[in-house]
Amino acid sequence: QQQVKQSPQSLIVQKGGISIINCAYENTAFDYFPWYQQFPGKGPALLIAIRPDVSEKKEGRFTISFNKSAKQFSLHIMDSQPGDSATYFCAARRIAPSGTYKYIFGTGTRLKVLA
Amino acid sequence: EAQVTQNPRYLITVTGKKLTVTCSQNMNHEYMSWYRQDPGLGLRQIYYSMNVEVTDKGDVPEGYKVSRKEKRNFPLILESPSPNQTSLYFCASSLNLGGEQYFGPGTRLTVT
């Protein structure tokens, strides 16, 4: 119930194509689902996030699609660019028994966009 | 510039030699956290702190210690490092519980 399963592990897309990364979860207590982007040698940075009462959120070329009944959410990168080449992590947040928030991260997807 | 800094960025050490990885944030954030990142496992939380002198275990705390004597600093201490602690470590901070996390640049630790 703690896990967030992310796929694929790696992804190669042509410039201008659509990149799609999927995540699935079990725990219905998760209340917030962020995506992080990590470039080599850098820490993860928040890219876009969604709450479970919304089915889709779009920010520029990045869109999160959220399917509450299937317990799945995905990141779509439209018109993918070489500068999007990075590792992407999905995450899910819940309130722990201690009263604090805990983030569970997916295992990451390494995206390479070919020029 | 608002940021989270970590030092050192790279460290190679030997089994059993105590080490400290420092973390500092200049955003007056209350909440700080340490993660380790391993291939195929994503990021896993080691320890977190909700404020000065308030710390608690995350998911993988064994072999680590932390302290929070000042709001801006949250050092990670390995009293007796072992090879299974070879990993990439990230410090993160957020303004409050559940808020957006800002990550440091990472510390790559190798224990031989």
mmCIF file of C-alpha atoms in Angstrom:
data_model
loop_
_atom_site.group_PDB
_atom_site.id
_atom_site.type_symbol
_atom_site.label_atom_id
_atom_site.label_comp_id
_atom_site.label_asym_id
_atom_site.label_seq_id
_atom_site.Cartn_x
_atom_site.Cartn_y
_atom_site.Cartn_z
ATOM 1 C CA GLN A 1 0.000 0.000 0.000
ATOM 2 C CA GLN A 2 2.979 2.242 0.396
ATOM 3 C CA GLN A 3 4.250 1.905 -3.128
ATOM 4 C CA VAL A 4 3.963 4.088 -6.148
ATOM 5 C CA LYS A 5 4.769 2.100 -9.276
ATOM 6 C CA GLN A 6 6.246 4.059 -12.156
ATOM 7 C CA SER A 7 6.770 3.037 -15.767
ATOM 8 C CA PRO A 8 8.587 2.936 -18.059
ATOM 9 C CA GLN A 9 12.052 2.906 -16.536
ATOM 10 C CA SER A 10 13.443 4.668 -19.582
ATOM 11 C CA LEU A 11 11.958 6.367 -22.601
ATOM 12 C CA ILE A 12 13.346 7.642 -25.877
ATOM 13 C CA VAL A 13 11.246 10.081 -27.883
ATOM 14 C CA GLN A 14 11.854 12.024 -31.046
ATOM 15 C CA LYS A 15 11.843 15.806 -30.879
ATOM 16 C CA GLY A 16 8.293 17.051 -31.233
ATOM 17 C CA GLY A 17 6.784 13.795 -30.037
ATOM 18 C CA ILE A 18 4.697 13.072 -26.965
ATOM 19 C CA SER A 19 6.330 11.594 -23.875
ATOM 20 C CA ILE A 20 4.064 9.652 -21.534
ATOM 21 C CA ILE A 21 5.058 8.401 -18.089
ATOM 22 C CA ASN A 22 2.663 6.428 -15.935
ATOM 23 C CA CYS A 23 2.281 5.889 -12.210
ATOM 24 C CA ALA A 24 -0.057 3.715 -10.201
ATOM 25 C CA TYR A 25 -0.782 3.621 -6.493
ATOM 26 C CA GLU A 26 -2.722 1.539 -3.999
ATOM 27 C CA ASN A 27 -3.240 3.721 -0.960
ATOM 28 C CA THR A 28 -6.424 5.759 -1.254
ATOM 29 C CA ALA A 29 -5.208 8.066 1.528
ATOM 30 C CA PHE A 30 -2.864 9.884 -0.844
ATOM 31 C CA ASP A 31 -4.074 13.453 -1.281
ATOM 32 C CA TYR A 32 -1.537 15.123 -3.555
ATOM 33 C CA PHE A 33 0.408 13.880 -6.560
ATOM 34 C CA PRO A 34 3.456 15.870 -7.705
ATOM 35 C CA TRP A 35 5.851 15.207 -10.539
ATOM 36 C CA TYR A 36 9.510 16.101 -10.201
ATOM 37 C CA GLN A 37 12.089 16.732 -12.905
ATOM 38 C CA GLN A 38 15.732 15.992 -12.208
ATOM 39 C CA PHE A 39 18.651 16.955 -14.440
ATOM 40 C CA PRO A 40 22.027 15.235 -14.051
ATOM 41 C CA GLY A 41 23.939 16.598 -11.088
ATOM 42 C CA LYS A 42 20.923 18.457 -9.737
ATOM 43 C CA GLY A 43 18.264 17.814 -7.162
ATOM 44 C CA PRO A 44 14.663 17.054 -8.135
ATOM 45 C CA ALA A 45 12.518 20.095 -8.814
ATOM 46 C CA LEU A 46 8.744 20.288 -8.698
ATOM 47 C CA LEU A 47 7.356 20.285 -12.228
ATOM 48 C CA ILE A 48 3.597 20.029 -11.866
ATOM 49 C CA ALA A 49 1.181 18.590 -9.320
ATOM 50 C CA ILE A 50 -2.452 17.563 -9.037
ATOM 51 C CA ARG A 51 -5.011 16.817 -6.341
ATOM 52 C CA PRO A 52 -7.376 13.842 -6.643
ATOM 53 C CA ASP A 53 -10.486 15.965 -7.083
ATOM 54 C CA VAL A 54 -9.235 17.068 -10.509
ATOM 55 C CA SER A 55 -8.905 14.799 -13.547
ATOM 56 C CA GLU A 56 -6.435 16.861 -15.508
ATOM 57 C CA LYS A 57 -4.010 19.720 -15.000
ATOM 58 C CA LYS A 58 -2.072 21.448 -17.734
ATOM 59 C CA GLU A 59 0.882 23.788 -17.480
ATOM 60 C CA GLY A 60 2.377 24.699 -20.809
ATOM 61 C CA ARG A 61 3.527 21.526 -22.546
ATOM 62 C CA PHE A 62 3.132 19.430 -19.391
ATOM 63 C CA THR A 63 -0.151 17.744 -18.477
ATOM 64 C CA ILE A 64 -1.095 15.435 -15.635
ATOM 65 C CA SER A 65 -3.991 13.082 -16.241
ATOM 66 C CA PHE A 66 -5.509 11.583 -13.115
ATOM 67 C CA ASN A 67 -7.817 8.562 -12.938
ATOM 68 C CA LYS A 68 -9.025 8.201 -9.375
ATOM 69 C CA SER A 69 -11.040 5.022 -9.911
ATOM 70 C CA ALA A 70 -8.088 3.267 -11.553
ATOM 71 C CA LYS A 71 -5.612 4.766 -9.048
ATOM 72 C CA GLN A 72 -3.389 5.897 -11.862
ATOM 73 C CA PHE A 73 -1.892 9.175 -12.958
ATOM 74 C CA SER A 74 0.344 10.064 -15.843
ATOM 75 C CA LEU A 75 2.557 12.837 -17.115
ATOM 76 C CA HIS A 76 2.288 13.885 -20.742
ATOM 77 C CA ILE A 77 4.951 16.065 -22.306
ATOM 78 C CA MET A 78 3.717 17.512 -25.563
ATOM 79 C CA ASP A 79 6.102 18.633 -28.311
ATOM 80 C CA SER A 80 9.004 17.064 -26.418
ATOM 81 C CA GLN A 81 12.310 18.923 -26.712
ATOM 82 C CA PRO A 82 15.919 17.840 -26.160
ATOM 83 C CA GLY A 83 15.963 20.156 -23.137
ATOM 84 C CA ASP A 84 13.293 17.939 -21.557
ATOM 85 C CA SER A 85 15.825 15.103 -21.333
ATOM 86 C CA ALA A 86 15.940 14.340 -17.622
ATOM 87 C CA THR A 87 14.757 11.866 -15.029
ATOM 88 C CA TYR A 88 11.135 12.237 -13.950
ATOM 89 C CA PHE A 89 9.741 11.072 -10.644
ATOM 90 C CA CYS A 90 6.118 10.792 -9.695
ATOM 91 C CA ALA A 91 5.205 11.000 -6.033
ATOM 92 C CA ALA A 92 2.210 10.694 -3.769
ATOM 93 C CA ARG A 93 1.622 12.383 -0.445
ATOM 94 C CA ARG A 94 -0.310 11.229 2.585
ATOM 95 C CA ILE A 95 -0.655 12.206 6.209
ATOM 96 C CA ALA A 96 1.357 9.892 8.448
ATOM 97 C CA PRO A 97 0.130 8.725 11.888
ATOM 98 C CA SER A 98 2.547 11.226 13.437
ATOM 99 C CA GLY A 99 0.593 14.042 11.811
ATOM 100 C CA THR A 100 3.277 14.950 9.334
ATOM 101 C CA TYR A 101 3.158 14.512 5.585
ATOM 102 C CA LYS A 102 5.007 11.693 3.877
ATOM 103 C CA TYR A 103 5.944 11.547 0.243
ATOM 104 C CA ILE A 104 6.295 8.208 -1.524
ATOM 105 C CA PHE A 105 8.292 8.434 -4.719
ATOM 106 C CA GLY A 106 8.199 6.352 -7.851
ATOM 107 C CA THR A 107 11.390 4.745 -9.107
ATOM 108 C CA GLY A 108 11.970 7.319 -11.841
ATOM 109 C CA THR A 109 11.869 7.429 -15.631
ATOM 110 C CA ARG A 110 14.902 8.493 -17.605
ATOM 111 C CA LEU A 111 13.677 10.430 -20.641
ATOM 112 C CA LYS A 112 15.849 11.120 -23.646
ATOM 113 C CA VAL A 113 14.534 13.336 -26.413
ATOM 114 C CA LEU A 114 16.414 12.950 -29.669
ATOM 115 C CA ALA A 115 17.127 16.071 -31.683
ATOM 116 C CA GLU B 1 19.026 33.457 -4.168
ATOM 117 C CA ALA B 2 16.678 31.065 -2.381
ATOM 118 C CA GLN B 3 18.357 27.693 -2.188
ATOM 119 C CA VAL B 4 19.253 24.550 -0.322
ATOM 120 C CA THR B 5 22.970 23.856 -0.145
ATOM 121 C CA GLN B 6 24.741 20.635 0.714
ATOM 122 C CA ASN B 7 28.366 19.894 1.471
ATOM 123 C CA PRO B 8 30.330 18.067 0.418
ATOM 124 C CA ARG B 9 28.986 17.262 -3.042
ATOM 125 C CA TYR B 10 31.165 14.194 -3.373
ATOM 126 C CA LEU B 11 32.698 12.060 -0.653
ATOM 127 C CA ILE B 12 34.631 8.820 -0.679
ATOM 128 C CA THR B 13 35.294 7.311 2.711
ATOM 129 C CA VAL B 14 36.086 4.020 4.401
ATOM 130 C CA THR B 15 33.903 1.786 6.518
ATOM 131 C CA GLY B 16 33.539 3.000 10.085
ATOM 132 C CA LYS B 17 34.881 6.521 9.667
ATOM 133 C CA LYS B 18 32.320 8.969 11.018
ATOM 134 C CA LEU B 19 31.146 11.637 8.621
ATOM 135 C CA THR B 20 28.716 14.524 8.467
ATOM 136 C CA VAL B 21 26.909 15.900 5.444
ATOM 137 C CA THR B 22 25.739 19.442 5.992
ATOM 138 C CA CYS B 23 22.506 20.954 4.705
ATOM 139 C CA SER B 24 21.509 24.576 4.900
ATOM 140 C CA GLN B 25 18.527 26.539 3.577
ATOM 141 C CA ASN B 26 18.066 30.293 3.393
ATOM 142 C CA MET B 27 14.287 30.355 2.960
ATOM 143 C CA ASN B 28 13.303 30.253 6.640
ATOM 144 C CA HIS B 29 11.591 26.914 6.027
ATOM 145 C CA GLU B 30 10.303 24.992 9.016
ATOM 146 C CA TYR B 31 10.331 21.534 7.496
ATOM 147 C CA MET B 32 13.506 19.766 6.393
ATOM 148 C CA SER B 33 14.143 16.254 5.251
ATOM 149 C CA TRP B 34 16.877 13.884 4.111
ATOM 150 C CA TYR B 35 16.431 11.386 1.293
ATOM 151 C CA ARG B 36 18.625 8.808 -0.314
ATOM 152 C CA GLN B 37 18.314 7.972 -3.983
ATOM 153 C CA ASP B 38 19.262 4.543 -5.246
ATOM 154 C CA PRO B 39 18.848 3.092 -8.752
ATOM 155 C CA GLY B 40 15.514 1.367 -9.137
ATOM 156 C CA LEU B 41 14.322 2.520 -5.722
ATOM 157 C CA GLY B 42 13.591 6.192 -6.236
ATOM 158 C CA LEU B 43 13.918 8.539 -3.270
ATOM 159 C CA ARG B 44 13.423 7.223 0.229
ATOM 160 C CA GLN B 45 13.126 9.410 3.273
ATOM 161 C CA ILE B 46 15.756 8.939 5.994
ATOM 162 C CA TYR B 47 14.826 11.548 8.611
ATOM 163 C CA TYR B 48 12.788 14.687 8.775
ATOM 164 C CA SER B 49 12.435 17.683 11.037
ATOM 165 C CA MET B 50 9.329 19.752 11.593
ATOM 166 C CA ASN B 51 11.179 22.524 13.414
ATOM 167 C CA VAL B 52 14.148 23.259 15.659
ATOM 168 C CA GLU B 53 14.803 20.360 18.029
ATOM 169 C CA VAL B 54 11.957 18.320 16.472
ATOM 170 C CA THR B 55 13.129 15.371 14.382
ATOM 171 C CA ASP B 56 11.697 11.981 13.522
ATOM 172 C CA LYS B 57 12.523 8.875 11.553
ATOM 173 C CA GLY B 58 11.585 8.409 7.963
ATOM 174 C CA ASP B 59 11.420 5.122 6.105
ATOM 175 C CA VAL B 60 15.106 4.139 6.174
ATOM 176 C CA PRO B 61 16.692 5.688 9.310
ATOM 177 C CA GLU B 62 19.008 2.834 10.314
ATOM 178 C CA GLY B 63 22.651 3.926 10.486
ATOM 179 C CA TYR B 64 21.887 7.642 10.370
ATOM 180 C CA LYS B 65 21.486 10.472 12.860
ATOM 181 C CA VAL B 66 20.339 14.032 12.445
ATOM 182 C CA SER B 67 20.105 17.175 14.518
ATOM 183 C CA ARG B 68 18.246 20.465 14.154
ATOM 184 C CA LYS B 69 19.777 23.038 16.454
ATOM 185 C CA GLU B 70 19.132 25.946 14.120
ATOM 186 C CA LYS B 71 16.260 26.459 11.746
ATOM 187 C CA ARG B 72 18.463 26.776 8.673
ATOM 188 C CA ASN B 73 20.721 23.735 9.238
ATOM 189 C CA PHE B 74 19.945 20.035 9.218
ATOM 190 C CA PRO B 75 23.119 17.898 9.157
ATOM 191 C CA LEU B 76 23.078 14.182 8.409
ATOM 192 C CA ILE B 77 25.486 12.125 10.499
ATOM 193 C CA LEU B 78 26.796 8.669 9.716
ATOM 194 C CA GLU B 79 28.455 7.450 12.899
ATOM 195 C CA SER B 80 29.907 4.286 11.373
ATOM 196 C CA PRO B 81 29.352 4.241 7.618
ATOM 197 C CA SER B 82 28.999 0.927 5.833
ATOM 198 C CA PRO B 83 29.150 0.092 2.102
ATOM 199 C CA ASN B 84 25.357 -0.253 1.925
ATOM 200 C CA GLN B 85 25.149 3.475 2.665
ATOM 201 C CA THR B 86 26.813 4.229 -0.645
ATOM 202 C CA SER B 87 24.174 6.378 -2.294
ATOM 203 C CA LEU B 88 23.129 9.794 -3.552
ATOM 204 C CA TYR B 89 21.768 11.911 -0.726
ATOM 205 C CA PHE B 90 19.390 14.846 -1.002
ATOM 206 C CA CYS B 91 18.339 17.376 1.568
ATOM 207 C CA ALA B 92 14.996 19.089 1.059
ATOM 208 C CA SER B 93 13.074 21.854 2.768
ATOM 209 C CA SER B 94 9.562 23.233 2.638
ATOM 210 C CA LEU B 95 7.890 26.230 4.180
ATOM 211 C CA ASN B 96 5.499 24.070 6.139
ATOM 212 C CA LEU B 97 4.168 20.549 6.412
ATOM 213 C CA GLY B 98 3.046 19.286 3.052
ATOM 214 C CA GLY B 99 4.325 22.301 1.193
ATOM 215 C CA GLU B 100 6.421 22.257 -1.972
ATOM 216 C CA GLN B 101 9.762 20.662 -1.306
ATOM 217 C CA TYR B 102 12.960 22.336 -2.496
ATOM 218 C CA PHE B 103 15.835 19.940 -2.972
ATOM 219 C CA GLY B 104 19.541 20.528 -2.606
ATOM 220 C CA PRO B 105 21.998 19.535 -5.355
ATOM 221 C CA GLY B 106 22.839 16.181 -3.783
ATOM 222 C CA THR B 107 25.826 14.514 -2.135
ATOM 223 C CA ARG B 108 27.276 11.417 -3.737
ATOM 224 C CA LEU B 109 28.718 9.222 -1.007
ATOM 225 C CA THR B 110 30.872 6.161 -1.590
ATOM 226 C CA VAL B 111 31.806 3.952 1.351
ATOM 227 C CA THR B 112 34.535 1.395 0.653
#
